[in-house]
Coordinates of C-alpha atoms in Angstrom, one line a residue:
X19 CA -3.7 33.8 27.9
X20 CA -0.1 33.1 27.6
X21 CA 0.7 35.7 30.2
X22 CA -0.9 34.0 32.7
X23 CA 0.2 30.5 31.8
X24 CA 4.0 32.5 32.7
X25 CA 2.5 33.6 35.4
X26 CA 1.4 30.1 36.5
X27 CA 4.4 28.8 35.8
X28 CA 6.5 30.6 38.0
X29 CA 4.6 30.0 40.8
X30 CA 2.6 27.7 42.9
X31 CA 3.4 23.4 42.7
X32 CA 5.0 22.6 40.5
X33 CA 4.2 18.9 40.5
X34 CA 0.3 19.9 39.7
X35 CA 1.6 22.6 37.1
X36 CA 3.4 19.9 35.7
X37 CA 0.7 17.4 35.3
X38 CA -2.2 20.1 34.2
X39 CA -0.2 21.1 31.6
X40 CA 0.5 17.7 30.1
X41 CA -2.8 16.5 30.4
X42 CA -3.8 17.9 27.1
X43 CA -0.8 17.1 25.7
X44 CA -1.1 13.9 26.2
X45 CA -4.4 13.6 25.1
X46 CA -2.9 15.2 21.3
X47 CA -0.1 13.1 21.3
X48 CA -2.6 9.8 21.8
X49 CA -4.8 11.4 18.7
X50 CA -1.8 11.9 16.2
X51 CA -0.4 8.6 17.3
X52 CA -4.0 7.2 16.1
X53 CA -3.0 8.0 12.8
X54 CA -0.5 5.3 12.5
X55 CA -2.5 2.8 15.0
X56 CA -5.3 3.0 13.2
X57 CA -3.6 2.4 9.6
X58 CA -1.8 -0.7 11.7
X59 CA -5.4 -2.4 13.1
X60 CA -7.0 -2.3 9.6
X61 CA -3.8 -2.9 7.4
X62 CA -3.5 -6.0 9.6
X63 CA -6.9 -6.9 10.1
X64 CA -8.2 -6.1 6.4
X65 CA -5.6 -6.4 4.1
X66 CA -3.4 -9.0 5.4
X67 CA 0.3 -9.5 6.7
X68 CA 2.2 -8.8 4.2
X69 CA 0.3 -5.3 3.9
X70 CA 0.8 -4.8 7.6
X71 CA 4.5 -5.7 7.0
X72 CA 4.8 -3.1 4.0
X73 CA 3.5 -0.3 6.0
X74 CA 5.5 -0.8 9.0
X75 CA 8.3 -1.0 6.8
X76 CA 8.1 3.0 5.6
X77 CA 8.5 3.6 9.6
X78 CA 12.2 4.3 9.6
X79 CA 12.0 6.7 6.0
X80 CA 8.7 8.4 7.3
X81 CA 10.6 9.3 10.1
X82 CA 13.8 10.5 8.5
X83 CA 11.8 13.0 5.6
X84 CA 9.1 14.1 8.1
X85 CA 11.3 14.4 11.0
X86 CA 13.6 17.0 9.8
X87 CA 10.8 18.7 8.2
X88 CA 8.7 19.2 11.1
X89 CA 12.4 19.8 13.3
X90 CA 12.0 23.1 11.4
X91 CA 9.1 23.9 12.4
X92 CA 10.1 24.6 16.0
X93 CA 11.7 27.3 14.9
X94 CA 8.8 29.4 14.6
X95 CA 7.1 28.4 17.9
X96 CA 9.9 29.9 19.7
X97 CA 10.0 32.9 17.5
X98 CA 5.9 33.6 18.0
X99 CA 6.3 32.4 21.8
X100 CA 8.6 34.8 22.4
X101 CA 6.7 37.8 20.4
X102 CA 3.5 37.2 22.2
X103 CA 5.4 37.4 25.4
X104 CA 6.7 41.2 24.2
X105 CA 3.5 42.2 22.8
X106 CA 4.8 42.5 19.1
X107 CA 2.2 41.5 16.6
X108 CA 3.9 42.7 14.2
X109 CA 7.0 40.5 14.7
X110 CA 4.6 37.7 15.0
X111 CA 2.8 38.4 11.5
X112 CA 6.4 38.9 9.6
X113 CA 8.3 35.7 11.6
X114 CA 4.4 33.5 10.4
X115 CA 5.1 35.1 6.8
X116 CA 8.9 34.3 6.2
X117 CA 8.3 31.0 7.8
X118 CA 6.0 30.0 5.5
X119 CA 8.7 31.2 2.6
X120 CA 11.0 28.7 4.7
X121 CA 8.7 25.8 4.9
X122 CA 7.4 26.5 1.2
X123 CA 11.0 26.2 -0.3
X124 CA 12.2 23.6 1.8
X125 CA 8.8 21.1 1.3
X126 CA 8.4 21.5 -2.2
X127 CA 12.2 20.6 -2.9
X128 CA 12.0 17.2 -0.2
X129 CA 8.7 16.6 -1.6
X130 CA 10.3 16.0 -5.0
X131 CA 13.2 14.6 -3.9
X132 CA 11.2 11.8 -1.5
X133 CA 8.8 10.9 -4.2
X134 CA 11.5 10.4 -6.9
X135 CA 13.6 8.4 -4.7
X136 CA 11.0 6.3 -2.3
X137 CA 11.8 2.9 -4.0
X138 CA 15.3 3.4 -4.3
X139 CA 15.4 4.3 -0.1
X140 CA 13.1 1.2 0.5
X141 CA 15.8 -1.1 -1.7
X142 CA 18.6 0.2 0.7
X143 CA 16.5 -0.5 3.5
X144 CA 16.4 -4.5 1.6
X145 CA 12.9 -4.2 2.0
X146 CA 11.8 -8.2 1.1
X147 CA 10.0 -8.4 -2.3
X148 CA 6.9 -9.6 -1.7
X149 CA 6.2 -6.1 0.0
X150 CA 8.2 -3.6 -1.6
X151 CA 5.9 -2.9 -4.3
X152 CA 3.1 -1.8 -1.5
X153 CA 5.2 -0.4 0.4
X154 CA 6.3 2.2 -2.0
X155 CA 2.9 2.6 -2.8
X156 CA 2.2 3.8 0.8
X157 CA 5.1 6.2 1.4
X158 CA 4.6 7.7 -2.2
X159 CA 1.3 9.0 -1.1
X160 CA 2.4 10.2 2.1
X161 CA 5.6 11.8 0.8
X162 CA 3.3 13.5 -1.9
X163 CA 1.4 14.6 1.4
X164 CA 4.5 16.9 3.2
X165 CA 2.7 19.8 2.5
X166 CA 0.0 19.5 4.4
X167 CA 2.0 17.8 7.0
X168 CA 3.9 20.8 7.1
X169 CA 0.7 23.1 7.3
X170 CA -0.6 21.3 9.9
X171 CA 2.3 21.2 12.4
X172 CA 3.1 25.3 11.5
X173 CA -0.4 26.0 12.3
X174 CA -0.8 24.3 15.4
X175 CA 2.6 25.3 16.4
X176 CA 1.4 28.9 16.3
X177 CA -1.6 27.6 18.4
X178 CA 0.3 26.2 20.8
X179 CA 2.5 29.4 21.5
X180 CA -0.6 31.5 22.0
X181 CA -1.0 29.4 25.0
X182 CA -3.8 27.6 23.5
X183 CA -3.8 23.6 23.3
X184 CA -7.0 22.9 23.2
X185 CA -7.6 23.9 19.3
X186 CA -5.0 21.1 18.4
X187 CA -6.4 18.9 20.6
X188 CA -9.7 19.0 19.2
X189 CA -8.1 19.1 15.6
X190 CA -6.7 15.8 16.4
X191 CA -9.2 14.6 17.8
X192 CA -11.1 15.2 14.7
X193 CA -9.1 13.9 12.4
X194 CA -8.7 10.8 14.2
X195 CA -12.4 10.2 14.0
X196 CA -12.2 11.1 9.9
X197 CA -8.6 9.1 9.7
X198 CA -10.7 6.0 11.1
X199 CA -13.9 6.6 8.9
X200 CA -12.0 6.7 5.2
X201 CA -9.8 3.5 6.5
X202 CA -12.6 1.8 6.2
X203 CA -14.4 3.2 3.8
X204 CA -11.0 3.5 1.2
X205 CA -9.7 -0.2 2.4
X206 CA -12.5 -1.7 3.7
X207 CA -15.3 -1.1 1.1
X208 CA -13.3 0.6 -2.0
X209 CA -10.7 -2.5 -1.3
X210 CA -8.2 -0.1 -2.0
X211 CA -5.2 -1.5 -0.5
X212 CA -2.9 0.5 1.7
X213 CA -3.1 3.4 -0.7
X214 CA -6.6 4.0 1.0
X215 CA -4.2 4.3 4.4
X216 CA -2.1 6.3 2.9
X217 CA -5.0 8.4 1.2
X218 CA -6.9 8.5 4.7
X219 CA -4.1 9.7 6.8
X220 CA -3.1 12.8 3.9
X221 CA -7.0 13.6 4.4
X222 CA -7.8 13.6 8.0
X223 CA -4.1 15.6 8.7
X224 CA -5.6 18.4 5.6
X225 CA -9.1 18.8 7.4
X226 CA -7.3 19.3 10.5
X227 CA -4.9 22.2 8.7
X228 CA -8.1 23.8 8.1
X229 CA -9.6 23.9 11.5
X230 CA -6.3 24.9 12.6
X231 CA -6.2 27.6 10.2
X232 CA -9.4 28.8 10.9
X233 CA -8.7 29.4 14.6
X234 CA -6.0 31.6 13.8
X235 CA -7.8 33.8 11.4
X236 CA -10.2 34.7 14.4
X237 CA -6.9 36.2 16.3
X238 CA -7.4 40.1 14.7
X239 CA -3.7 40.8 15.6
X240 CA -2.1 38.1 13.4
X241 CA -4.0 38.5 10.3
X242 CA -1.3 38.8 7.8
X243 CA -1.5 41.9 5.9
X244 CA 0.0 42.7 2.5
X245 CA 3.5 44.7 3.9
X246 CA 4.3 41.3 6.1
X247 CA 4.8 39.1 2.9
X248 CA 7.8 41.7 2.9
X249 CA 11.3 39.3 2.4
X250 CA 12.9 39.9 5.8
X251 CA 16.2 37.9 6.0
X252 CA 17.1 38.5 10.0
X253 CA 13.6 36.7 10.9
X254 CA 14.0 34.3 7.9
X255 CA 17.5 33.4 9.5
X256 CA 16.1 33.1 12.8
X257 CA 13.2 30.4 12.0
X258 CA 15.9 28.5 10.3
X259 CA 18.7 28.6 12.7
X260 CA 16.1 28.1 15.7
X261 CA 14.9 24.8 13.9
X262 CA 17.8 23.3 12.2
X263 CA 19.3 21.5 15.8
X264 CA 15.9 19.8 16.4
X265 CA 15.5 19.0 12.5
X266 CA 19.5 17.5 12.5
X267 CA 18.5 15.5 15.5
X268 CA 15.6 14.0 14.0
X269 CA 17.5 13.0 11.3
X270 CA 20.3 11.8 12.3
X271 CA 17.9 9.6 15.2
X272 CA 15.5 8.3 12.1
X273 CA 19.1 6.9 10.3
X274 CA 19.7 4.9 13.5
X275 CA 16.4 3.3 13.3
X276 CA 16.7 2.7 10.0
X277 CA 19.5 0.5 10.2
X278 CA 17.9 -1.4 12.3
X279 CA 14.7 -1.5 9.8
X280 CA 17.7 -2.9 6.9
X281 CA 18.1 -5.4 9.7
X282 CA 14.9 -6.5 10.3
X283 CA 14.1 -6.4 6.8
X284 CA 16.7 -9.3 6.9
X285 CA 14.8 -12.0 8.4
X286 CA 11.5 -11.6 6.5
X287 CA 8.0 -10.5 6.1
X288 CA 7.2 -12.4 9.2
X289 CA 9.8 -10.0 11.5
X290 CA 8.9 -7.3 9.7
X291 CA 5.2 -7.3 11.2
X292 CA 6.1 -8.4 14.2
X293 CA 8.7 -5.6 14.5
X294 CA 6.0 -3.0 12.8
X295 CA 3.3 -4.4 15.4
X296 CA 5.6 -4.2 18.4
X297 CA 6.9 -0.8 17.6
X298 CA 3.5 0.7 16.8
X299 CA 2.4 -0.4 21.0
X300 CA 5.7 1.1 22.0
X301 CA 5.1 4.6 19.9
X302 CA 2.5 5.1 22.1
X303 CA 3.8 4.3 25.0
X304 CA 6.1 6.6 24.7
X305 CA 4.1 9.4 23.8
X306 CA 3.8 10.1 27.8
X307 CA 7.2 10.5 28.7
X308 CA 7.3 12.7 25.2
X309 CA 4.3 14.7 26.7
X310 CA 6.0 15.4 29.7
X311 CA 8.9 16.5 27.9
X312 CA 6.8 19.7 26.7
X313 CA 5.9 20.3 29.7
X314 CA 8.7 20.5 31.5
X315 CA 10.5 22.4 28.8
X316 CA 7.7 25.3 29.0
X317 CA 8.4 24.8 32.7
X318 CA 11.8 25.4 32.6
X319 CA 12.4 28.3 30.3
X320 CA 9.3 29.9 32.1
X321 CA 11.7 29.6 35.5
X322 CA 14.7 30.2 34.0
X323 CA 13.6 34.1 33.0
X324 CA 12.5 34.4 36.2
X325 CA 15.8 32.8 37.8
X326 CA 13.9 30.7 40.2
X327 CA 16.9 27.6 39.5
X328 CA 15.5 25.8 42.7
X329 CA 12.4 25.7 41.0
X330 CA 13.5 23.8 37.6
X331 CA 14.9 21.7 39.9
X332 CA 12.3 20.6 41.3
X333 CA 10.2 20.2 38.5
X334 CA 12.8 18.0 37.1
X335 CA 13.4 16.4 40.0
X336 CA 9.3 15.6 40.5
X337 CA 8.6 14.8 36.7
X338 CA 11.4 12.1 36.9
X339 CA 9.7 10.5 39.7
X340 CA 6.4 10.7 38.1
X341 CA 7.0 9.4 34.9
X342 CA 9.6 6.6 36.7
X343 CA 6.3 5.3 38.8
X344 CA 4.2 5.1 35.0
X345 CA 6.7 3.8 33.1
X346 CA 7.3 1.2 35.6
X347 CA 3.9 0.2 35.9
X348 CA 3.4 0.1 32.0
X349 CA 6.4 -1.9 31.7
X350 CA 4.9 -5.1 33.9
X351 CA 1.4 -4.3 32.5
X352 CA 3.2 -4.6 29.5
X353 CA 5.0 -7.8 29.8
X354 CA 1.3 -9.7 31.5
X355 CA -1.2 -8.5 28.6
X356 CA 1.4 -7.9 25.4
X357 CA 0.2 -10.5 23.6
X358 CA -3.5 -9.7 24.1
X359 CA -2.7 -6.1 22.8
X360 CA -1.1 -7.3 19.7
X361 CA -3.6 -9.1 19.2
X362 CA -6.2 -6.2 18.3
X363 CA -3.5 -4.8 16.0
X364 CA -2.5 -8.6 14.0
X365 CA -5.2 -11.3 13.0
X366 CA -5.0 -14.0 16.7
X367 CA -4.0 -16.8 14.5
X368 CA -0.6 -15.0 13.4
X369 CA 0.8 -16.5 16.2
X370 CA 4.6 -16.4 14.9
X371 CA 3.8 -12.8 14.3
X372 CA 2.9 -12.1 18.1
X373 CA 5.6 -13.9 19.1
X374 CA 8.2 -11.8 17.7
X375 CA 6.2 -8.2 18.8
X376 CA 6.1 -9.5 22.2
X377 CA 9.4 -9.8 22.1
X378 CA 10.0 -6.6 20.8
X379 CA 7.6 -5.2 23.3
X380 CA 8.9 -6.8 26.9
X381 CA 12.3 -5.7 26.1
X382 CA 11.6 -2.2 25.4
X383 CA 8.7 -1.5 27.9
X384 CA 10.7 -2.9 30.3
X385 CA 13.3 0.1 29.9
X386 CA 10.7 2.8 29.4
X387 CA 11.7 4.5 32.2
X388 CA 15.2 5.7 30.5
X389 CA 13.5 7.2 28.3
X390 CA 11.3 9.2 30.4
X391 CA 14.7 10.3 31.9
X392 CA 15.8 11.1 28.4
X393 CA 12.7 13.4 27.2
X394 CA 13.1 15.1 30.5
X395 CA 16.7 15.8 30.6
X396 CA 16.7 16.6 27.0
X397 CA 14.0 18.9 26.8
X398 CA 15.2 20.8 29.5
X399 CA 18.6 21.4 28.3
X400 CA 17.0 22.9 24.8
X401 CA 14.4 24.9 27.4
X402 CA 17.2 26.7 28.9
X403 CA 18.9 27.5 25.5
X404 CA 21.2 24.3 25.0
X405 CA 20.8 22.7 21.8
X406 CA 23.6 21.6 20.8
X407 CA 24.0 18.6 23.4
X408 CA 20.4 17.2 22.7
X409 CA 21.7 17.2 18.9
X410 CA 24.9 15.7 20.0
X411 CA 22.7 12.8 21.9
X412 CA 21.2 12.0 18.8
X413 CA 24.4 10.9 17.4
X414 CA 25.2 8.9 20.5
X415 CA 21.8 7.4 20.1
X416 CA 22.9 6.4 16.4
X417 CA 26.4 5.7 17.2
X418 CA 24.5 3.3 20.1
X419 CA 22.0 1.6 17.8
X420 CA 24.5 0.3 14.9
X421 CA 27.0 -0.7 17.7
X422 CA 25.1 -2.7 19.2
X423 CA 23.1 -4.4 16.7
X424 CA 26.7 -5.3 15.2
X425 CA 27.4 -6.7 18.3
X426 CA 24.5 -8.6 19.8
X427 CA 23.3 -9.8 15.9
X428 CA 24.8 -12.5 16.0
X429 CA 24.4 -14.0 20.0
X430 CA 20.8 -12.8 20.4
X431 CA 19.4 -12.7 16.5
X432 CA 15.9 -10.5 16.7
X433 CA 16.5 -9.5 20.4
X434 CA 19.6 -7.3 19.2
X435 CA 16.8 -5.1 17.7
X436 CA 15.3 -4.5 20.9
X437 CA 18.6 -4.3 22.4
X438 CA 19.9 -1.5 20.7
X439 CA 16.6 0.6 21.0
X440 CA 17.6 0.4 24.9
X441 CA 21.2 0.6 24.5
X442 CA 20.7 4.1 22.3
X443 CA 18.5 5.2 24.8
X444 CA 20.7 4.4 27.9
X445 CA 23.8 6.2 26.4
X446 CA 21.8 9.2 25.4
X447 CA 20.4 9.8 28.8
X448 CA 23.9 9.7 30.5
X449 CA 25.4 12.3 28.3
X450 CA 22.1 14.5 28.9
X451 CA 22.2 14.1 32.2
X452 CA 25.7 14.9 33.1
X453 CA 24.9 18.2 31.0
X454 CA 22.3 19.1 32.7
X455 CA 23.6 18.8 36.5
X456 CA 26.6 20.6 34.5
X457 CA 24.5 23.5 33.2
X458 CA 22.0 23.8 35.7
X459 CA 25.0 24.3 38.5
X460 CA 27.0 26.8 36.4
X461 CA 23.2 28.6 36.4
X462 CA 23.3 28.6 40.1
X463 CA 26.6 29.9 40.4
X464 CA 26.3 33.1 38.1
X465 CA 22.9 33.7 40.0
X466 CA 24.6 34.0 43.1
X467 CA 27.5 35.8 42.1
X468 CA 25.0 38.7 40.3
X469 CA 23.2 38.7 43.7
X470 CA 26.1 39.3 45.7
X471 CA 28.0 42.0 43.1

């Protein structure tokens, strides 16, 4: 199977390569983001505000714990990718065996560390009283959940560089349905607060680990065998070293945004779910331009070992334009019906509260097409074996967000939030971009020069 996805790859439109293989991803993408929607829509609708207002207000941590976590497990997606491409199983079986030493060490110890010191993040954060209690409720749970995060993210990974991304989908799919039956079973009849959204999400993402899991037993070749649990320290290395860039990047992006959660956090509950509301649409949103992303960075380094430059080109070149058209669109569709779609996700007479997501919302939609130039220029670059750019983006991205919410705090109030989302996204793209023309030229050039020596 993954042979012939290389083979496709190389080879015929790629506009309609392009597309095909987002389709599914997409379609993922949507289902994990249901997770968090779902929690939103009957947190708000159930529980209240102020529940809505604690949840949304884990974002920024949930981001900076899971984000470097699951940045490490990229590592091991390249590693099987690139096994299954050269026919060694047994590479495969060892690199799946010392990753899960890897992952093993490195979630127990953030496990601990993230459940000891939840409340203490949420206080730096200034998290308003009247929801901090809940809040740390919420992210306990979750936090105590990495594990299976973890599981689940390593299993479809290995999925996913088999060639097959249907099994995730239809894992996600699953547990969105489950996710949305305990939150309203857990909050709705147990009254359980948003320890039953917490409790549902941890659930849905385990039964999913297991259909995962089950999949990849079926695969003879990769069934672990006693001699792979064999400590190997050159493949241990390599999962680590392969996922460290993505996980730093994470990181360092989630500390960005959580400034500007310590900012929000300073104008009340009221911002808070506005801000959670808001952000929760644009999450989604954005999970196209982040589809296209994978796809054009399997695209890429498919091209790139076949040196056929003219053809990442292209596919850069027709993914830009494609996601610039659907960006655009969802920007104005954005800005005429925001206030309708935050209404499914806060109670219609919180009217102060769909005020300030809307504001949130036209801002940021209406720049969703940087972005798409950012996912695309940025997964390219670590496609074609450049990641220490996309890491260094991050930083701009940070560097961009605390400038300028400093700056525009005090002339705009709550619109510097919005503000710097764009303004870390704009700077970001210009340094990726410049890299990329950069790299992709100096690609071009050795090319030619081995053709004509």
């Amino acid at each position: 199977m993954h042979k012939e996805v290389v083979k496709n790859m190389t080879s015929g439109n790629p506009t309609k390569l392009i597309i095909s293989f987002a389709i599914p991803l997409l379609l993922g993408n949507i289902f994990q983001q249901l997770y968090n929607m779902v929690d939103t829509v009957i947190v708000g609708r159930f529980i209240g505000v102020n529940a809505l207002a604690a949840v949304g207000s884990t974002g920024s941590i949930n981001f900076l714990v899971l984000g470097f976590v699951l940045g490490l497990t990229q590592g091991l997606s390249i590693l099987v990718a690139q096994y299954y491409g050269a026919d060694n199983y047994k590479k495969i079986r060892k690199s799946i065996t010392m990753s899960v030493y890897l992952y093993a060490i490195v979630g127990i110890i953030i496990t601990v560390i993230s459940v000891m010191y939840s409340r203490e993040l949420l206080e730096i954060l200034r998290t308003p009283d009247n929801i901090i209690n809940d809040a740390d409720s919420y992210i306990r749970i979750i936090f105590a959940g990495i594990m299976v995060t973890i599981a689940f993210n390593f299993l479809s990974g290995i999925l996913r560089a088999f060639g097959d991304g249907k099994t995730p989908l239809y894992s996600l799919f699953i547990s969105s349905i489950i996710n949305i039956v305990l939150d309203i079973y857990f909050i709705v009849v147990l009254k359980m607060g948003v320890n039953g959204a917490a409790y549902a999400t941890v659930i849905a993402q385990l039964i999913s680990s297991i259909f995962c899991y089950y999949k990849i037993h079926k695969i003879k070749e990769i069934r672990i065998h006693k001699e792979d649990w064999k400590f190997n320290g050159s493949l241990f290395k390599k999962s680590f070293i392969l996922g460290i860039p993505v996980a730093l990047m994470n990181s360092v992006t989630a500390v960005g945004v959580m400034v500007l959660q310590v900012v929000v956090n300073g104008y009340g509950a009221v911002y808070v779910a506005g801000y959670s509301a808001g952000s929760r649409v644009i999450v989604i949103l954005e999970q196209i331009g982040n589809t296209f992303g994978f796809a054009i960075a399997t695209y890429a380094g498919q091209n790139l070992g076949a040196n056929k430059i003219d053809r990442i080109r292209e596919g850069v070149r027709n993914t830009n334009v494609i996601l610039g058209v659907i960006n655009i669109a969802l920007g104005v569709l954005v800005v005429l019906f925001g206030k309708q779609l935050l209404a499914l996700i806060v109670s219609g007479g919180e009217t102060e509260v769909i005020s300030i997501g809307y504001q949130y919302l036209v801002v940021t939609s209406l720049l969703l097409w940087v972005l798409g130039l950012l996912f695309v220029y940025r997964s390219t670059l670590q496609a074609i074996g450049d990641t220490f750019i996309p890491m260094i983006s991050g930083i701009i991205e940070f560097a961009a967000r605390i400038g300028a919410v400093i700056i525009l705090s005090s002339l705009f109030g709550f619109l510097a939030i919005p503000a710097a989302e764009v303004a870390a996204w704009i700077m970001a793209t210009i340094i990726l971009m410049i890299t990329y023309y950069y790299r992709i030229r100096k690609f071009e050039e050795n090319y030619k020069s081995k053709e004509s020596s």
